[in-house]
Each structure stands twice: as C-alpha cells, then as structure tokens.
GROMACS .gro file of C-alpha atoms in nm:
model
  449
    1UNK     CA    1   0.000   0.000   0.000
    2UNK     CA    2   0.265   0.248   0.078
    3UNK     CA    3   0.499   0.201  -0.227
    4UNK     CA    4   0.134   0.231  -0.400
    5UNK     CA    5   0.043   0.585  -0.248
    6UNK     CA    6   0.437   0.671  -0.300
    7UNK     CA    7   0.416   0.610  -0.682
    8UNK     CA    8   0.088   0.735  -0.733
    9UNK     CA    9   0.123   1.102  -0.528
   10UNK     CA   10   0.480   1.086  -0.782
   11UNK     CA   11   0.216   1.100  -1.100
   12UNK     CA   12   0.227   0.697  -1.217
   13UNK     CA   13  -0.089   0.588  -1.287
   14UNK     CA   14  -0.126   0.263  -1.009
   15UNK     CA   15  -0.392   0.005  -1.022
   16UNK     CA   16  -0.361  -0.333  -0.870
   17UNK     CA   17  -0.506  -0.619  -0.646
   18UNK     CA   18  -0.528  -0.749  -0.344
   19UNK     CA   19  -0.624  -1.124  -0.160
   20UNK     CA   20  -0.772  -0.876   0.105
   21UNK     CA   21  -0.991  -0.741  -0.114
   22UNK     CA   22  -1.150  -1.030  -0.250
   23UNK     CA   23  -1.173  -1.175   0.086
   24UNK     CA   24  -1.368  -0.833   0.194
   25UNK     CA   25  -1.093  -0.823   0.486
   26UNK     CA   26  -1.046  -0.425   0.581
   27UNK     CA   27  -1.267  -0.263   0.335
   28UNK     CA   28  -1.118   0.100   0.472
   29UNK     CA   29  -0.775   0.014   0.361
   30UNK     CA   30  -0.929  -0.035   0.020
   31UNK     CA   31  -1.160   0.295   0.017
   32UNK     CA   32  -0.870   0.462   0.112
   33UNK     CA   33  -0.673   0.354  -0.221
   34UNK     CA   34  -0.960   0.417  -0.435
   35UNK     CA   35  -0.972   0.761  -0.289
   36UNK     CA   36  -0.648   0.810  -0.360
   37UNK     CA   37  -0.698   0.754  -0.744
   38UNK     CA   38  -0.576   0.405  -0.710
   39UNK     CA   39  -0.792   0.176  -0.944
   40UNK     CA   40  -0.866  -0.193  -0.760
   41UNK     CA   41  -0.943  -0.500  -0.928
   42UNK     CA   42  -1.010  -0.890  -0.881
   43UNK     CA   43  -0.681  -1.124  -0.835
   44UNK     CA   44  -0.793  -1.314  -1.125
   45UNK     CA   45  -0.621  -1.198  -1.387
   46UNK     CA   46  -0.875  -0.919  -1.551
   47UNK     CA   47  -0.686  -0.650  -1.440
   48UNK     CA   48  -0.380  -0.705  -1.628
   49UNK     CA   49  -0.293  -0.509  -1.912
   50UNK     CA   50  -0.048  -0.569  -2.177
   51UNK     CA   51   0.247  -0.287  -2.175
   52UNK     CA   52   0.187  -0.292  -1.786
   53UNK     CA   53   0.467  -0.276  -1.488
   54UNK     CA   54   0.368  -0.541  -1.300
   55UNK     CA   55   0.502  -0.487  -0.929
   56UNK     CA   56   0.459  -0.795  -0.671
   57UNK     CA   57   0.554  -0.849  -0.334
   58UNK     CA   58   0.695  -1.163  -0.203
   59UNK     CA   59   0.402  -1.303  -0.097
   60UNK     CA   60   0.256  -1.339  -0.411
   61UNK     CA   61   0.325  -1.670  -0.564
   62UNK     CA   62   0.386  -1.728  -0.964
   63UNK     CA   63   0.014  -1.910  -0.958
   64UNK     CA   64  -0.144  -1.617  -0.847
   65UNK     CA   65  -0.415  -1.528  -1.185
   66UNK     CA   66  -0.255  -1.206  -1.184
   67UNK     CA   67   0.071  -1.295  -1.198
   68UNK     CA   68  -0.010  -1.560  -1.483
   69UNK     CA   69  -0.171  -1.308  -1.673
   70UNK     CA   70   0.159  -1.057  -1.657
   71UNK     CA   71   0.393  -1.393  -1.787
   72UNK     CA   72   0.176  -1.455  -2.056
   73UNK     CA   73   0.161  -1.097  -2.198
   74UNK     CA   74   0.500  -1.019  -2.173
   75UNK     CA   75   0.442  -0.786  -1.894
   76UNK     CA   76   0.732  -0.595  -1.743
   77UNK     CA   77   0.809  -0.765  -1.430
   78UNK     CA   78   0.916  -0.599  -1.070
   79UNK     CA   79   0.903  -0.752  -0.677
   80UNK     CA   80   0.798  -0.466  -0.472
   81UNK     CA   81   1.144  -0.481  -0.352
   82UNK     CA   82   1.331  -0.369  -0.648
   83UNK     CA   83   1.042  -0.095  -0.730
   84UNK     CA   84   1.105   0.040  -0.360
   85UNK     CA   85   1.482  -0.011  -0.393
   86UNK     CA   86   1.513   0.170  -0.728
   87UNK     CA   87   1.293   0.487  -0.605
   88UNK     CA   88   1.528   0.474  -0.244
   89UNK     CA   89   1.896   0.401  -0.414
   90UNK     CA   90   1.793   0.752  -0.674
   91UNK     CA   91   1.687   0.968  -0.384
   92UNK     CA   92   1.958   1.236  -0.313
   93UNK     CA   93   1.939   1.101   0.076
   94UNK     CA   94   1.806   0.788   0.152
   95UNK     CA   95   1.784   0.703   0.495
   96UNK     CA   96   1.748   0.314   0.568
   97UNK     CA   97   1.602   0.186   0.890
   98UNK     CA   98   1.688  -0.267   0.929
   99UNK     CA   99   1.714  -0.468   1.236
  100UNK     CA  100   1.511  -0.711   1.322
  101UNK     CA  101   1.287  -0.549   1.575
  102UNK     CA  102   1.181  -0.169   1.605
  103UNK     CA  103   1.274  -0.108   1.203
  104UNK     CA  104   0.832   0.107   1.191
  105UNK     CA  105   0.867   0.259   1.459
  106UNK     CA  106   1.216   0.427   1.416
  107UNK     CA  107   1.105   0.505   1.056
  108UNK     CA  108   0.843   0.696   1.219
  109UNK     CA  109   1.036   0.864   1.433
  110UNK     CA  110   1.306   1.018   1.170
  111UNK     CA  111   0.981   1.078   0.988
  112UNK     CA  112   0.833   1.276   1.212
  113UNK     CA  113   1.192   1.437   1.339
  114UNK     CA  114   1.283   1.556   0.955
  115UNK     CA  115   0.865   1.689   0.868
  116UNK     CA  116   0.898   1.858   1.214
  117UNK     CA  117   1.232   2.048   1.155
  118UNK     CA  118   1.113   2.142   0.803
  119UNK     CA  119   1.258   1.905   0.576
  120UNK     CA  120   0.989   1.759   0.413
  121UNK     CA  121   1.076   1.405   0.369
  122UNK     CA  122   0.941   1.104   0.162
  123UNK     CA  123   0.852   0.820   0.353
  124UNK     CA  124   0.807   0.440   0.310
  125UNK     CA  125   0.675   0.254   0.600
  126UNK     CA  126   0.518  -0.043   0.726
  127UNK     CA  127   0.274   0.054   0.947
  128UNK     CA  128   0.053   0.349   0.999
  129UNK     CA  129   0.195   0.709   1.130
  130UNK     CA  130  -0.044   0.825   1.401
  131UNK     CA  131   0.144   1.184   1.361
  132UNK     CA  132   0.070   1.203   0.994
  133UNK     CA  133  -0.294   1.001   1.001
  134UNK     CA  134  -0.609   1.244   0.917
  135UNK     CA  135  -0.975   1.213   0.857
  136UNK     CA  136  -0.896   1.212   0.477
  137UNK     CA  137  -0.544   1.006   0.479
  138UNK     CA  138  -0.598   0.743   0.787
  139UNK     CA  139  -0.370   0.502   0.663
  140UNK     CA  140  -0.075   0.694   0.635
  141UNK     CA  141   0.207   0.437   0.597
  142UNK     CA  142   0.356   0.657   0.354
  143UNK     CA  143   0.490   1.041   0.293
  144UNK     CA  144   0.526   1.223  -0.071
  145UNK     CA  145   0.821   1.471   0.010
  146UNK     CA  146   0.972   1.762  -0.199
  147UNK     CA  147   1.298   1.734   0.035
  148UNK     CA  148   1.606   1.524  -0.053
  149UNK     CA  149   1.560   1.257   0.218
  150UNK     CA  150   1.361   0.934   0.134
  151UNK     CA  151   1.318   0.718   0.444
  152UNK     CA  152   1.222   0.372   0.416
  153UNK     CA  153   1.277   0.041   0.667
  154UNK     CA  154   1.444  -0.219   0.495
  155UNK     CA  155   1.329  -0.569   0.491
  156UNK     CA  156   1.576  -0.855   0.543
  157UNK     CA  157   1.277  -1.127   0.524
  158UNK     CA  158   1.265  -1.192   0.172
  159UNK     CA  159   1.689  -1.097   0.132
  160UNK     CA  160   1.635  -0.768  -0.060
  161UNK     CA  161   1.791  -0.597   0.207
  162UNK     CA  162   2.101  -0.622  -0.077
  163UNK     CA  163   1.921  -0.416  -0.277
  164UNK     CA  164   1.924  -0.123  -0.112
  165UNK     CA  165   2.237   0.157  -0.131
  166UNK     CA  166   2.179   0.375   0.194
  167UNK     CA  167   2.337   0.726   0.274
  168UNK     CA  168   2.210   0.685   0.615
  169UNK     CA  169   2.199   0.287   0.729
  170UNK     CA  170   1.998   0.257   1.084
  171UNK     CA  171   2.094  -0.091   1.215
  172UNK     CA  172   1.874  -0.152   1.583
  173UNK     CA  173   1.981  -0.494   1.645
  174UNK     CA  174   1.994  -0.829   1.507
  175UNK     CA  175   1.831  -1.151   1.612
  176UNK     CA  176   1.615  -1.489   1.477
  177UNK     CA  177   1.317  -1.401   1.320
  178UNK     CA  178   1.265  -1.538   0.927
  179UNK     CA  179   1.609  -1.702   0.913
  180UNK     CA  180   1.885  -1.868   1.097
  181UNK     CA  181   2.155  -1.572   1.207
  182UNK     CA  182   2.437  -1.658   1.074
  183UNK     CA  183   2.261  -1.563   0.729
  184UNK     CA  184   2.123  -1.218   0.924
  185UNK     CA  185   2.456  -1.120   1.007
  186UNK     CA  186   2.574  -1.130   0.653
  187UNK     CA  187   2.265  -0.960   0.552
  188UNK     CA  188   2.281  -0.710   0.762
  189UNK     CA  189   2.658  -0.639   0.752
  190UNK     CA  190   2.639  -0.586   0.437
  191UNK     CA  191   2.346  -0.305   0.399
  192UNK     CA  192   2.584  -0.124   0.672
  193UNK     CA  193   2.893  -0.171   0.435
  194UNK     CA  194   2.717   0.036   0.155
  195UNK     CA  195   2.652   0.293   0.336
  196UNK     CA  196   2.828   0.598   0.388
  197UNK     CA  197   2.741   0.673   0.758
  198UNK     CA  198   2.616   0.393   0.994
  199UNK     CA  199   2.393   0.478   1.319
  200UNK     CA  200   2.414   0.129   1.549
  201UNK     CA  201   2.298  -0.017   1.830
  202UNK     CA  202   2.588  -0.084   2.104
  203UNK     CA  203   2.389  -0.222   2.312
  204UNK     CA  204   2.344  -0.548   2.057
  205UNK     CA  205   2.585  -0.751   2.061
  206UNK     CA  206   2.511  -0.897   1.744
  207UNK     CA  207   2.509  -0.534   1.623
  208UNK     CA  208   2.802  -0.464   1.798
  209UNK     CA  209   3.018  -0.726   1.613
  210UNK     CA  210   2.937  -0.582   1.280
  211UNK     CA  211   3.045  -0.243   1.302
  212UNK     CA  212   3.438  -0.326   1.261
  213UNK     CA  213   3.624  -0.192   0.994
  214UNK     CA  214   3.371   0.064   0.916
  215UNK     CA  215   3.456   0.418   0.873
  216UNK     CA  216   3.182   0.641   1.005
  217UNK     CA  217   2.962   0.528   1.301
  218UNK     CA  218   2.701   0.679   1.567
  219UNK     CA  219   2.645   0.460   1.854
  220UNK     CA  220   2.350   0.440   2.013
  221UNK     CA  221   2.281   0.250   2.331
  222UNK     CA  222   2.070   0.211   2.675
  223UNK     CA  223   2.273   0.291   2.986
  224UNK     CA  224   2.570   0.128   2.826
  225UNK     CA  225   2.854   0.292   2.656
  226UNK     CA  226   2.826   0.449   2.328
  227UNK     CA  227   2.759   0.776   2.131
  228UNK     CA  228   2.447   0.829   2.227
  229UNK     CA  229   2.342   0.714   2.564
  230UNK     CA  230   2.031   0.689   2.773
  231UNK     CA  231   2.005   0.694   3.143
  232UNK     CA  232   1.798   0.753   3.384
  233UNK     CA  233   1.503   0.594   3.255
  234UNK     CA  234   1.130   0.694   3.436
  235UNK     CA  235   0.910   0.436   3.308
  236UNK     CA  236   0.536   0.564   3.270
  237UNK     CA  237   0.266   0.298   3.151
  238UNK     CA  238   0.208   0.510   2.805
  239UNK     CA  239   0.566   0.676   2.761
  240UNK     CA  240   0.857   0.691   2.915
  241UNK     CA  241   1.173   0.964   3.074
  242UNK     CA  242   1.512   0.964   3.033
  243UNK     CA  243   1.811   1.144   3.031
  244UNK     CA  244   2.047   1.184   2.682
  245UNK     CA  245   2.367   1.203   2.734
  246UNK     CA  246   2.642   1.258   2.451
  247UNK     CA  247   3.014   1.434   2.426
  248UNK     CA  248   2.954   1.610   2.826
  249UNK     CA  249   2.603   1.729   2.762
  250UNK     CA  250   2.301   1.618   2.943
  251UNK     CA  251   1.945   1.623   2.813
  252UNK     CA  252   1.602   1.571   2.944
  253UNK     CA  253   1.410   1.393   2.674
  254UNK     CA  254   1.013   1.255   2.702
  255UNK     CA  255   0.850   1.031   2.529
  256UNK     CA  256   0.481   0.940   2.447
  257UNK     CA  257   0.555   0.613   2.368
  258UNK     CA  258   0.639   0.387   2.646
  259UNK     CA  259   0.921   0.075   2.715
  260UNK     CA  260   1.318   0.075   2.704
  261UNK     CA  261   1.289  -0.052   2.385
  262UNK     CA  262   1.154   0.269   2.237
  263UNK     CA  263   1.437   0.454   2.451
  264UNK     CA  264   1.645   0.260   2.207
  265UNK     CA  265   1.426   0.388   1.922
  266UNK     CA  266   1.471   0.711   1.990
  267UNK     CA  267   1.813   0.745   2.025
  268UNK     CA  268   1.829   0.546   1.673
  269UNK     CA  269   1.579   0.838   1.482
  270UNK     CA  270   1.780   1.086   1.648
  271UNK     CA  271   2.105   0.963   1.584
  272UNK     CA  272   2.018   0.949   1.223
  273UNK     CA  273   1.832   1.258   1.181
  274UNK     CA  274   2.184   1.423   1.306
  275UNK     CA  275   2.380   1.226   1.024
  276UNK     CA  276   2.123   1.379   0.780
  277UNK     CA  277   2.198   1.740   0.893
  278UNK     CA  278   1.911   1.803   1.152
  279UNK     CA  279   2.110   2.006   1.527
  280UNK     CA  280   2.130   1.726   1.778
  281UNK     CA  281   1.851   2.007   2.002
  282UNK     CA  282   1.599   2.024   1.753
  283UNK     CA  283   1.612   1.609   1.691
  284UNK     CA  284   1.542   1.595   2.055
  285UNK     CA  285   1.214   1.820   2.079
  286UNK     CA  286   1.134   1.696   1.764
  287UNK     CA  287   1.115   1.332   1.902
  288UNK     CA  288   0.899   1.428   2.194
  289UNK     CA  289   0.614   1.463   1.971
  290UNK     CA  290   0.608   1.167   1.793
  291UNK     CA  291   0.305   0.979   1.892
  292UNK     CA  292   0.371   0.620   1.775
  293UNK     CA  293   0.190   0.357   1.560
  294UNK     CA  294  -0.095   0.198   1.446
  295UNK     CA  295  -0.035  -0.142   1.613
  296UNK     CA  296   0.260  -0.066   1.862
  297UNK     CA  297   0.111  -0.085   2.197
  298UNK     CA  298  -0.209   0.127   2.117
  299UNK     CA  299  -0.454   0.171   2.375
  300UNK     CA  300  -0.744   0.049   2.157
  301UNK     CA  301  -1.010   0.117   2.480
  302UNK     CA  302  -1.086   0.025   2.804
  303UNK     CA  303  -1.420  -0.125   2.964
  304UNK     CA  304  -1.485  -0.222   3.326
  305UNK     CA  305  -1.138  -0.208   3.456
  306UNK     CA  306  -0.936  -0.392   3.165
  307UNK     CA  307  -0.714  -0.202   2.919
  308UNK     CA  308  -0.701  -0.376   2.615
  309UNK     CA  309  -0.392  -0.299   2.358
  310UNK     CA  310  -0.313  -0.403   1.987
  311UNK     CA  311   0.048  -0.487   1.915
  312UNK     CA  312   0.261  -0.596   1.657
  313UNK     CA  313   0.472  -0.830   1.849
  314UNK     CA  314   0.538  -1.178   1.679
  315UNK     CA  315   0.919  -1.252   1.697
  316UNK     CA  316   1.084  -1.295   2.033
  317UNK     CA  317   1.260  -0.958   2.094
  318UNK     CA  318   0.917  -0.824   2.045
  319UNK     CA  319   0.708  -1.032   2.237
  320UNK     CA  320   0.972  -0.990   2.512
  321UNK     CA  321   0.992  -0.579   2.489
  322UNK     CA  322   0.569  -0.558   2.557
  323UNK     CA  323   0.535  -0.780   2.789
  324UNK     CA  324   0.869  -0.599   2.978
  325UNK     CA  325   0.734  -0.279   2.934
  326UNK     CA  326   0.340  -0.418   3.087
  327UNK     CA  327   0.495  -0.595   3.381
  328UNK     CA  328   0.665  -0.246   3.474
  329UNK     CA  329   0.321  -0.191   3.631
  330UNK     CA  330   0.111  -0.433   3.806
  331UNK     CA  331  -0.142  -0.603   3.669
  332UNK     CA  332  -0.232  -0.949   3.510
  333UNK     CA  333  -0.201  -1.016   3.139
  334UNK     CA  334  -0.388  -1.203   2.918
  335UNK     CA  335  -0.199  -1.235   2.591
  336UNK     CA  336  -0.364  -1.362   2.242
  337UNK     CA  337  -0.081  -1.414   2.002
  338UNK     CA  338  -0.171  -1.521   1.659
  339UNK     CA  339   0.157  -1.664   1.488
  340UNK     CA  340   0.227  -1.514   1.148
  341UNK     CA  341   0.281  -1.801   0.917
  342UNK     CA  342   0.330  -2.165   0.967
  343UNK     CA  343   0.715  -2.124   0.830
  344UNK     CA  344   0.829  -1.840   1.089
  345UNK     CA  345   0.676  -2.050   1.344
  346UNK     CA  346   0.916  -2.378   1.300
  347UNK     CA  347   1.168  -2.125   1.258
  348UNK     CA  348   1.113  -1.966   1.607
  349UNK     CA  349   0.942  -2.245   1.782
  350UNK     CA  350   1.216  -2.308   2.034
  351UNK     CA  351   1.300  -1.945   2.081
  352UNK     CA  352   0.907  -1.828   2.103
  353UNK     CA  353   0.856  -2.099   2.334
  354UNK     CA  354   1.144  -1.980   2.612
  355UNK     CA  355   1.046  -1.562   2.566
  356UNK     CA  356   0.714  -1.700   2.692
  357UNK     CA  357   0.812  -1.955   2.970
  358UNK     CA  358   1.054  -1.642   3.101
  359UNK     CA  359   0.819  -1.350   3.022
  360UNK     CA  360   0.528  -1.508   3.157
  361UNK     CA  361   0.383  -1.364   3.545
  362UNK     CA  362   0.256  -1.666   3.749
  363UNK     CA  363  -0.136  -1.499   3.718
  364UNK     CA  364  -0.084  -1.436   3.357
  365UNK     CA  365  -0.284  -1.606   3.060
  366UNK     CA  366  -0.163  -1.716   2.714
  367UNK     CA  367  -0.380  -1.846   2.465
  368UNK     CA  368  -0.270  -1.921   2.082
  369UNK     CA  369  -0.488  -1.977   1.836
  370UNK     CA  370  -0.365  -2.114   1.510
  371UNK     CA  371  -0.180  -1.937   1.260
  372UNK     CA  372  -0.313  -1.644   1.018
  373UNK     CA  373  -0.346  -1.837   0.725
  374UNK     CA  374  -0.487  -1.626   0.404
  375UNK     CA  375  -0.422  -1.853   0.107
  376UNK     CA  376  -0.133  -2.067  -0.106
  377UNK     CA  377   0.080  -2.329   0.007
  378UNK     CA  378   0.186  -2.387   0.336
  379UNK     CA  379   0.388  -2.692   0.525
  380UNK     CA  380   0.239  -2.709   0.834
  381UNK     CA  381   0.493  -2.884   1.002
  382UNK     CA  382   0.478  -2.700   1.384
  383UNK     CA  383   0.165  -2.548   1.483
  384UNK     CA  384   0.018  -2.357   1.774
  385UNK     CA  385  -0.038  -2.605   1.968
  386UNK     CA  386   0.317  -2.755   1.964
  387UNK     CA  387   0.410  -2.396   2.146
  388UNK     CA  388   0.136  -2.441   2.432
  389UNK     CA  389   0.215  -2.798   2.530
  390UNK     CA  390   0.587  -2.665   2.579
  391UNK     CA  391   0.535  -2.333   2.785
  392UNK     CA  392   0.258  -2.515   3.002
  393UNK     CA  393  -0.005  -2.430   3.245
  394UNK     CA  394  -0.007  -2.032   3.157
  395UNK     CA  395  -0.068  -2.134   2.789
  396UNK     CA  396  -0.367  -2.254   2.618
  397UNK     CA  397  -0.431  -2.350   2.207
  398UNK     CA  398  -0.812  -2.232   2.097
  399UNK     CA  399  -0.778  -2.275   1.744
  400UNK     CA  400  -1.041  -2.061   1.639
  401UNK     CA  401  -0.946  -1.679   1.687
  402UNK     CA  402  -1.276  -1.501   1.767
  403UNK     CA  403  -1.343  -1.853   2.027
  404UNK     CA  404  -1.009  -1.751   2.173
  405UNK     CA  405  -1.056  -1.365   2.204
  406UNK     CA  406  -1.420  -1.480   2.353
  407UNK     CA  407  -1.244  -1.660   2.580
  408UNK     CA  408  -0.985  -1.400   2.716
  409UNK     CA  409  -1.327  -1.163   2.734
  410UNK     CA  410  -1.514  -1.370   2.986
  411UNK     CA  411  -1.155  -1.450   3.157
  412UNK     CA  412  -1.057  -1.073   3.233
  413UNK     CA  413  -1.126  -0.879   3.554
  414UNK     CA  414  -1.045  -0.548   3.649
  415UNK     CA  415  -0.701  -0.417   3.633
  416UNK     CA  416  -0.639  -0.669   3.367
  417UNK     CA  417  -0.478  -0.591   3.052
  418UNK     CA  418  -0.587  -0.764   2.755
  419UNK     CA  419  -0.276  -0.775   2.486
  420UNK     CA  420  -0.344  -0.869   2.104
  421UNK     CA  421  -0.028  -0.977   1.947
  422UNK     CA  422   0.066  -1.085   1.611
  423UNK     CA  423   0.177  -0.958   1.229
  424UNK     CA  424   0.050  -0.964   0.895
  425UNK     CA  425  -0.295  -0.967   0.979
  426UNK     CA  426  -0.503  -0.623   0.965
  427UNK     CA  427  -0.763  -0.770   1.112
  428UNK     CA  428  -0.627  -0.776   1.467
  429UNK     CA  429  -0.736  -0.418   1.536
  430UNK     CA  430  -1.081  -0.518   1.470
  431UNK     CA  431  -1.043  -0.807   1.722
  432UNK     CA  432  -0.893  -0.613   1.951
  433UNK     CA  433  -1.198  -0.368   1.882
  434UNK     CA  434  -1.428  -0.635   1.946
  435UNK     CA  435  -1.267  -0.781   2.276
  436UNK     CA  436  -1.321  -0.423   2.387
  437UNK     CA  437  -1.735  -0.395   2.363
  438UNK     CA  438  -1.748  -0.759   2.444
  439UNK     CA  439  -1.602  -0.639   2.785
  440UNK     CA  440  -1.848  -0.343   2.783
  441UNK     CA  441  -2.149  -0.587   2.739
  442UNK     CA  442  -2.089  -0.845   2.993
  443UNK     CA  443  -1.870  -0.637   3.278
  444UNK     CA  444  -1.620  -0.870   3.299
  445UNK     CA  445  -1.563  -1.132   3.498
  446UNK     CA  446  -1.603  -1.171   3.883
  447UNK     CA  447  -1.236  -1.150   4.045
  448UNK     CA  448  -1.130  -1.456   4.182
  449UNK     CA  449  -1.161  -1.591   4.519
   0.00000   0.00000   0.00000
C-alpha cells in the first residue's frame, strides 16, 4: 500500500489487487486507495494489461491469476522490492532503517523528526503514522516529500535488504526471526557496508560485532557505553523519561511512547536525523512529539477495569519488549498471540517458546490460536499447539481466533490488561476492537476468590 500511495502522489498511474480485497478483509484500507486515485481490481487476472509494470511483493506466488496473466503478456516484471529499492537508491538522501525489531517505529520517528524540523521528507513505511494520520489520509504508511531525504525500513525477510544503497543505514539490532543468524549477520553487515554513515545499536551484541572496519559510526545504546546514551530511565505505563547524554552534555528527553525498547528507538531516529543534517537540540524536541503507531502498543479502549492494547509483536525480541514494558506496572495479562505463518513458526518455535516460559507472570494467561493463514501453500509442520504444550499451564491453544478472544473476554477482571499480538494480519485491530465492547457488554468477569 505504501509504495502504492508513493508512486501514485509521484504522478504513475497505479492500479492493482489485493487477496484482502477479495476476501472483503479491511474494506477501509481499500476505500482509502480508491480515494487516492488508485484503481482496484479482482486477483484473477482481468486486471492485467499488456504494456503494464507489473510490481509484486513476495508473498505473491507465480500461480497467483494475476501474476499468470503478466507472464503470458509479456508484462514488465518488478518484486515490490526492487520498485522500492530503485525509487530509495535515486533519492539524493536515503535514509534506511533494518534490524530485526523496532525497524516502523524508528522510521516513524526520523519521519516525524525531519517533517517537524522542516525538511519535508518522503517516507516508506510499514505501518501506519499516528502523527501524519487524518480524517482524509488514515492510513498513512507513507509520505510524498519535496525534500532530498527518502526514508524507508528495509526488509531482510525476503533478502532484498542487498538491494538497497543507503546514505544513512539505521541498524537496531539483530536476532532470529525469518532465518537462521548466521545468514542475518551477513545480511545485515552488508546493507551497513554500503553505506556511507552507519547509526548502530551498542547495546546489541550482534550489532556490535558488525560495526568493525567501518569508517563512520554513531552509537546508540541504553545505559551502556556508546555515542548516544540513555540513562535515567522513568518508566510511565504510556511513555517513558530519560536522560540523553552525549560528548559532556546532558538532556532531558520525554516520550509518548512507552518501554526501554523505544528509549532505544529514539536514540536510533535521532542519531540518524543528526547524520542527515538536523542540530542534535531540535532532533530531541522533535522526538517528543512523535506519537507512535498503528499497532505498537495502542490503547485500543478500556471497559470495566481492563485495558485492552493491539500490538505488533510476533518474533521474540518483540514479544519480550511488551510484555517488559506491561509488567513495569502491576497487573495481570492475558496475551492472544496469533503466529504469522506456519514457516516463521518452526523457525522460532524453540526461541518463542522460552520468551514466553521467562516473560510469563505466574497470574498471567496465554492463549494461541492457530496461525493467520490467508491462502497458497503452506507446510504445516509445527503449529500452535506444539508452542502451548511446551510453555505449560499459563498457555492454552483455541484454534479458532474469535473462540479464543471470547475466551480472554469472559476470563478478564479489572485491572487486567488484555494484549493482542501478532503480524501480517489487519484484522487484529478489529479483534482487539471487538474484545473491547465484548467487555463493555458483559462487565467482565467476577475476580477470583
């Protein structure tokens, strides 16, 4: 959707499909591309034009009608990938954001840093901007810029990470997600290779390792040595204090998003935002404003005493930096996590399954249904509930999502917080929608004896 608004807002003319759409999952998403001049059509091959660009993301497989269609009419061919790559690697600045965790949210965050200091950036994210979302643009993943900086996260998932030629290369941290790490660290040392400045993570020590032999590097780290370091931390349950320190100087910094993971964030959108040009002061005040994203810890409501909050989480350094930053303040948990694919889920089985054995409070709930599953082949060799029988009592499989989100529902009593985890699937937010006047109709439950 982004590279779609990107290219469209730049004068192509765009038209394309979607599974989603012909599911009639998120029918907003799909108004809002329409509105934006974006023509829609089936996935069944109508669409398709001869003398087209046919742009696909990785998910979409070669028997996809669509994709037939392009093969058989000679189409030009393009993975969204080397589209995005090709606009990013011509930009006079283009800013890069990888890692394996936090990669949204830091793009957000220079975003919002370079639009607030005047710079007027393009920007390619993956999730929605809260600071940039309006009544007439509420999906704003993306920003049309006149300024020389194009900011996009970079995806190492499906290896086009290579693709991309950075100025700026933001590298948060590395650690298992779609692939074993010895293949991540070559990935990712070699995006930070190409670039000309590097802004790091010290306080990764898979980070850490790759940073030798480069020429110009920012660290960035939490209450550890580096560049850029945060201390003092003053946890609040939706943002969090700190102090910045760099070369002497001491500065107060605020931020409405909360957890020490977005500390780390932070100091990653600000270190960049200095490597593009922007004073160290204004980066600062700029990041205090920056509101967060759809999907990263958002408050979705609150009924009868129980908080209920939509987040991306799905990979263990994610899971692990919620439910840190929930168990700062007291309060059970009760956690649906959808996995996102049957494949990341034998990857990460053995990892997923100790983040939640250690993360886990004795009072707290887990309950897993089975993995989003929208279409094509799949090997369904580890499912969800191979990860329940291994954590134990605290975990539960319901199969059936909505039976599972029911069951959380009639399960919560005040001071709860109800936490919807999981990627790749829009239609959380409407679950976690629904958990929330499920809770308003039946009160919640009585607290236990």
């Amino acid at each position: 959707m982004p590279l779609a608004m990107i290219l469209c807002a730049r004068g192509h003319q765009v038209s394309g499909s979607d599974r989603g759409l012909d599911q009639g999952r998120v029918p907003a998403k799909f108004d809002a591309l329409r509105a934006a001049g974006i023509a829609l059509h089936p996935q069944d091959g109508s669409g398709v034009r001869e003398g087209q660009r046919v742009i696909a993301s990785a998910a979409v497989e070669e028997t996809v009608p669509d994709v037939v269609a392009a093969t058989s009419l000679g189409c030009e061919r393009a993975t969204r990938a080397e589209a995005l790559a090709a606009l990013f690697n011509d930009a006079a600045l283009p800013i890069g954001v990888a890692g394996t965790s936090g990669k949204s949210t830091v793009t957000g965050m220079i975003a919002w840093i370079l639009h607030a200091c005047g710079r007027d950036p393009t920007v390619m994210n993956g999730a929605v901007m809260k600071n940039f979302a309006r009544a007439d643009t509420p999906f704003a993943s993306a920003l049309v810029g006149g300024g020389d900086a194009f900011v996009s996260e970079v995806d190492e998932s499906d290896r086009s990470i290579r693709l991309y030629r950075p100025a700026v290369a933001v590298l948060n941290n590395v650690s298992l997600d779609h692939m074993e790490l010895d293949e991540l660290r070559a990935l990712f040392g070699g995006f930070a290779g190409r670039a000309r400045h590097v802004v790091a993570n010290a306080g990764d020590i898979e980070t850490l390792a790759l940073l030798a032999g480069l020429p110009s590097v920012t660290t960035f780290a939490v209450e550890r040595q580096a560049d850029l370091v945060a201390t003092s931390l003053m946890p609040e349950r939706f943002g969090i204090a700190f102090d910045l320190e760099t070369e002497g100087a001491t500065m107060p910094v605020r931020l409405q998003v909360p957890g020490r993971h977005n500390v780390s964030n932070a100091l990653a959108a600000i270190g960049a935002a200095v490597a593009a040009g922007v004073p160290l002061a204004d980066a600062v005040r700029a990041v205090e404003g920056f509101t967060g994203l759809k999907r990263r810890f958002e408050l979705v409501g609150e009924a009868n005493g129980v908080q209920v909050i939509d987040d991306f989480g799905h990979n263990p350094d994610k899971i692990a930096a919620t439910l840190a930053t929930l168990h700062a303040f007291p309060g059970r948990l009760l956690i649906l996590f959808q996995p996102h694919g049957y494949g990341p889920l034998k990857v990460m089985r053995h990892e997923l399954i100790d983040t939640f054995a250690q993360a886990l409070g004795d009072d707290d709930l887990l309950v897993i249904p089975d993995p989003v599953y929208h279409g094509g082949t799949v090997a369904r060799e580890v499912g969800s509930a191979d990860i329940t029988a291994a954590i134990g009592f605290r975990a539960r499989h319901i199969p059936d999502r909505d039976a599972a989100a029911a069951f959380l529902a009639a399960e919560a009593c005040p001071g709860d917080r109800i936490i919807v985890m999981g990627a790749r699937d829009d239609t959380l937010s409407a679950l976690a929608s629904g958990i929330v006047d499920a809770l308003d109709a039946h009160g919640g439950a009585t607290p236990p004896m």
